[in-house]
Short mmCIF file of C-alpha atoms and ligand atoms in Angstrom, two decimals:
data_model
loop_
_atom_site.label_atom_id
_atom_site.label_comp_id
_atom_site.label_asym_id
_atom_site.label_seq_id
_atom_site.Cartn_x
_atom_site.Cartn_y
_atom_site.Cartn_z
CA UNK A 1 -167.12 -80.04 -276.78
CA UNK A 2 -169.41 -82.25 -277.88
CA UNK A 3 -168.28 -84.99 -280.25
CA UNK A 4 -169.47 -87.95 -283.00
CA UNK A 5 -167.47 -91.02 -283.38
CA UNK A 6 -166.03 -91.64 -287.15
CA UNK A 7 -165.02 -94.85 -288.59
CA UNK A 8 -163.20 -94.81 -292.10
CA UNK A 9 -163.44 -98.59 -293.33
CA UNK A 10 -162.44 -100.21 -296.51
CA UNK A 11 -162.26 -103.98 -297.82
CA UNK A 12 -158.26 -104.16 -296.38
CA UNK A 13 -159.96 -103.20 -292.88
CA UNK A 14 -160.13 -100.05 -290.83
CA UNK A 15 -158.14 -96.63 -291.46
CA UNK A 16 -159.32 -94.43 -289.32
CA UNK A 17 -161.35 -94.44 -285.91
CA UNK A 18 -161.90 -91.30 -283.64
CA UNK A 19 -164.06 -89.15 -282.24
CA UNK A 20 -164.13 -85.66 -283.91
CA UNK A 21 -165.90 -82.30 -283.67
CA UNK A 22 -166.73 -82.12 -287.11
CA UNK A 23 -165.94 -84.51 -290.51
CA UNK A 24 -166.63 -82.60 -294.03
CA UNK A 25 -166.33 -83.73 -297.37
CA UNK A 26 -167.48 -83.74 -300.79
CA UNK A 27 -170.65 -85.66 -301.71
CA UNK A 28 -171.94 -85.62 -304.81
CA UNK A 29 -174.77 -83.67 -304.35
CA UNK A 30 -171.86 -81.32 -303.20
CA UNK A 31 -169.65 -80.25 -299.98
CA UNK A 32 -171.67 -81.96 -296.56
CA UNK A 33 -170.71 -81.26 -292.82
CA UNK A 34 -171.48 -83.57 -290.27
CA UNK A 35 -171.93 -82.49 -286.71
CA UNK A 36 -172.70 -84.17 -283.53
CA UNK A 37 -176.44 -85.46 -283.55
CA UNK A 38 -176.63 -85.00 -287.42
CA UNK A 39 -179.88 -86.82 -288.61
CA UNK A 40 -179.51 -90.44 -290.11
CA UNK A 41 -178.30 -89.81 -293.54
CA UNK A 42 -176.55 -92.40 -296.97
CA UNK A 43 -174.51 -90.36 -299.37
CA UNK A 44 -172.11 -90.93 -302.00
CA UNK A 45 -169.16 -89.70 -301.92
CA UNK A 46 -166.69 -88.17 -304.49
CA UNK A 47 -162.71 -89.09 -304.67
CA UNK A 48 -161.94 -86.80 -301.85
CA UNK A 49 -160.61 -85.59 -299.13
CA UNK A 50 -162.30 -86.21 -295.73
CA UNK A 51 -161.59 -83.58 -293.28
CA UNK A 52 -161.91 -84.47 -289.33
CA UNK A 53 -161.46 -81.50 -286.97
CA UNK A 54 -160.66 -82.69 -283.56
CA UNK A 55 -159.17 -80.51 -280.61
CA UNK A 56 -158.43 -77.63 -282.10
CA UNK A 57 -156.70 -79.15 -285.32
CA UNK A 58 -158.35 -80.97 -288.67
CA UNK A 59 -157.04 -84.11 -289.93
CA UNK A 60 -157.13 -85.88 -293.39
CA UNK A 61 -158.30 -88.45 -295.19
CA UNK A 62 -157.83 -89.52 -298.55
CA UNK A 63 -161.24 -91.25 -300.49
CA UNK A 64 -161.96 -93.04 -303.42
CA UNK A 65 -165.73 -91.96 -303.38
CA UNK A 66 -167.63 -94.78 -301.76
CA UNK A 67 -170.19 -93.63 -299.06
CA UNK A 68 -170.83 -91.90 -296.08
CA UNK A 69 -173.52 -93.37 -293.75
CA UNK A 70 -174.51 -91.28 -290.31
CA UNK A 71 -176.57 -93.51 -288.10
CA UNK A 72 -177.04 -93.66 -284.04
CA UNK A 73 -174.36 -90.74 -283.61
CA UNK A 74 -172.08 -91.91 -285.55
CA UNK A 75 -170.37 -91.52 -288.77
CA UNK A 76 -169.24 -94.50 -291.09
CA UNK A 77 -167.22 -93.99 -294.73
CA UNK A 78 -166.96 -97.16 -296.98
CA UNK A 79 -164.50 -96.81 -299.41
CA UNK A 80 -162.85 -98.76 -301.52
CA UNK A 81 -159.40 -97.28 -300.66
CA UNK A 82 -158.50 -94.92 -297.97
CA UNK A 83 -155.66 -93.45 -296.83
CA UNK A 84 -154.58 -90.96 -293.87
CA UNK A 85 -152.95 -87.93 -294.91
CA UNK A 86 -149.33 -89.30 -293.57
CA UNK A 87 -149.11 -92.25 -295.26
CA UNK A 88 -149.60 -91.40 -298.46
CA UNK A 89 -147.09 -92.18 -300.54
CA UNK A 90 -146.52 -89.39 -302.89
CA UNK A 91 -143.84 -90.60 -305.32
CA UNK A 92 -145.99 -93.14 -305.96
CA UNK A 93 -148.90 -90.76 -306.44
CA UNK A 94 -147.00 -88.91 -308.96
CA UNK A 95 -146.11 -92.10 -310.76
CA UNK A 96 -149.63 -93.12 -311.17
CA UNK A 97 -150.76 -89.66 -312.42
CA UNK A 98 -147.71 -90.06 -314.88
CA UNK A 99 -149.37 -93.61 -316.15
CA UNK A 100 -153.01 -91.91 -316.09
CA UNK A 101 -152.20 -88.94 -318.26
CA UNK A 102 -150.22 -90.89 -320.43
CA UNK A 103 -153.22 -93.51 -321.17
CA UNK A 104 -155.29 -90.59 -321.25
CA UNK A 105 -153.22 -88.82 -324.54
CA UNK A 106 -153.54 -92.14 -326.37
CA UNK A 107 -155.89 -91.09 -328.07
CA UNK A 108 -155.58 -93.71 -331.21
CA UNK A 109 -155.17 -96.52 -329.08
CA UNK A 110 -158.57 -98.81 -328.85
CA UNK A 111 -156.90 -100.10 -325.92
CA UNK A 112 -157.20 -97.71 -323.71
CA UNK A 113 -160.07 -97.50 -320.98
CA UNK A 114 -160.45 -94.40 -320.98
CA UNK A 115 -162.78 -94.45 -318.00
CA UNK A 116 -160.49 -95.87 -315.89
CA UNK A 117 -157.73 -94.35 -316.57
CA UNK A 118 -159.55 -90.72 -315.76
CA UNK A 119 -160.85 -92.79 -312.10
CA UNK A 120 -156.92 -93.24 -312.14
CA UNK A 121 -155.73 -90.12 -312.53
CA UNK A 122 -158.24 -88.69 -310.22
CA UNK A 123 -157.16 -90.81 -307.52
CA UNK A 124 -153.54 -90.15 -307.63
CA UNK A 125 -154.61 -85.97 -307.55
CA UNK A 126 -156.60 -86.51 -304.59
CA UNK A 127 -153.91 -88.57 -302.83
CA UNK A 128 -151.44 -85.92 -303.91
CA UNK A 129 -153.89 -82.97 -303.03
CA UNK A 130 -154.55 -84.73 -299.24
CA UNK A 131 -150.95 -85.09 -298.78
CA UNK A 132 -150.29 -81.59 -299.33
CA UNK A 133 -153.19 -80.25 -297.51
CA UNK A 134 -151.58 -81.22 -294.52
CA UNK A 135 -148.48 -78.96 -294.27
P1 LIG B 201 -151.46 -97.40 -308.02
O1 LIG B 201 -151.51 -97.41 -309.54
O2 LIG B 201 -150.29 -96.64 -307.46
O3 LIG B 201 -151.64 -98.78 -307.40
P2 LIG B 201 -154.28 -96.98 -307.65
O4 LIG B 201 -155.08 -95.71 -307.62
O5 LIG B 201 -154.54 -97.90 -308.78
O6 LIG B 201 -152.74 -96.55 -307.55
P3 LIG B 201 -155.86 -98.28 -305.68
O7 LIG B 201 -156.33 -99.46 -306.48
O8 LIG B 201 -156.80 -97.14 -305.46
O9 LIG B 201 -154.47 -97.74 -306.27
O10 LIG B 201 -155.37 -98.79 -304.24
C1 LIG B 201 -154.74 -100.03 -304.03
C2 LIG B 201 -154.16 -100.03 -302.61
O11 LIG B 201 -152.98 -99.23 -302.56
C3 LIG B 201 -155.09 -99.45 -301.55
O12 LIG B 201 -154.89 -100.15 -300.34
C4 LIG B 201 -154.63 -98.01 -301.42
O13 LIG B 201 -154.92 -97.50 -300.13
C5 LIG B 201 -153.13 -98.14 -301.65
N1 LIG B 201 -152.53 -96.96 -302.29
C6 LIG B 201 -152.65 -96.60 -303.58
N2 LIG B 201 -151.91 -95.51 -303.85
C7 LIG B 201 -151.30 -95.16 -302.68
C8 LIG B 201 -150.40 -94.12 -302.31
N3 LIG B 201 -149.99 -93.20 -303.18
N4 LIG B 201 -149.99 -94.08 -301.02
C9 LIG B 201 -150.39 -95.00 -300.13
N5 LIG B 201 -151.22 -96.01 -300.42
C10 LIG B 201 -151.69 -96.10 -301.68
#
């Protein structure tokens, strides 16, 4: 089966390197496949989960956003955090959701970036979302 080589990078260095049979994700002009000999191709990415199918089973990827570039065969995600599926750490997942939602219902405070805190609590539901996918 033919294959494209995938390269999950972020500023702490690389996560993930393979070849796969198919990567998917969500961009945000919505869900994208890439398949061996895909056209060149620069998208930005949602927090996500990055999907790489590979003999017969998929693997995951957590993402938050960043971008997915396809160029010469090959498939390259820069994010500014990644993690694989198995090494997320999920208590700590839950904790930061737990700080995000409670930032989030302090709603007098004029301290409270709300912004951030939302990118927060999205992050720690992806990581928890990835980590469960994989069961
Ligand atoms: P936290 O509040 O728990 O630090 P965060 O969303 O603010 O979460 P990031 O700034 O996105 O964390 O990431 C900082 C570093 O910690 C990155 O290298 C990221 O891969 C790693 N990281 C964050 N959360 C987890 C987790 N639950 N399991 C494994 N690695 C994590």
């Amino acid at each position: 089966m033919k294959t494209i080589k995938v390269s999950v990078v972020t500023p702490d260095g690389p996560v993930y390197e393979s070849d796969v049979e198919m990567v998917s994700t969500k961009a945000k002009t919505g869900e994208l496949g890439i398949l061996p000999g895909h056209v060149p191709l620069v998208a930005p990415l949602e927090i996500g989960t990055v999907r790489l199918k590979k003999d017969g089973k998929t693997e995951f990827v957590a993402v938050s956003g960043g971008f997915l570039e396809v160029r010469s065969s090959e498939v390259t995600v820069l994010a500014q955090s990644a993690e694989k599926s198995e090494e997320i750490d999920v208590e700590r997942a839950l904790k930061a959701k737990e700080r995000a939602e409670q930032r989030l219902n302090e709603q007098k405070s004029e301290h409270v970036d709300f912004k951030r805190a939302e990118l927060a609590l999205r992050r720690a539901v992806n990581r928890i979302n990835t980590a469960e996918e994989r069961k």
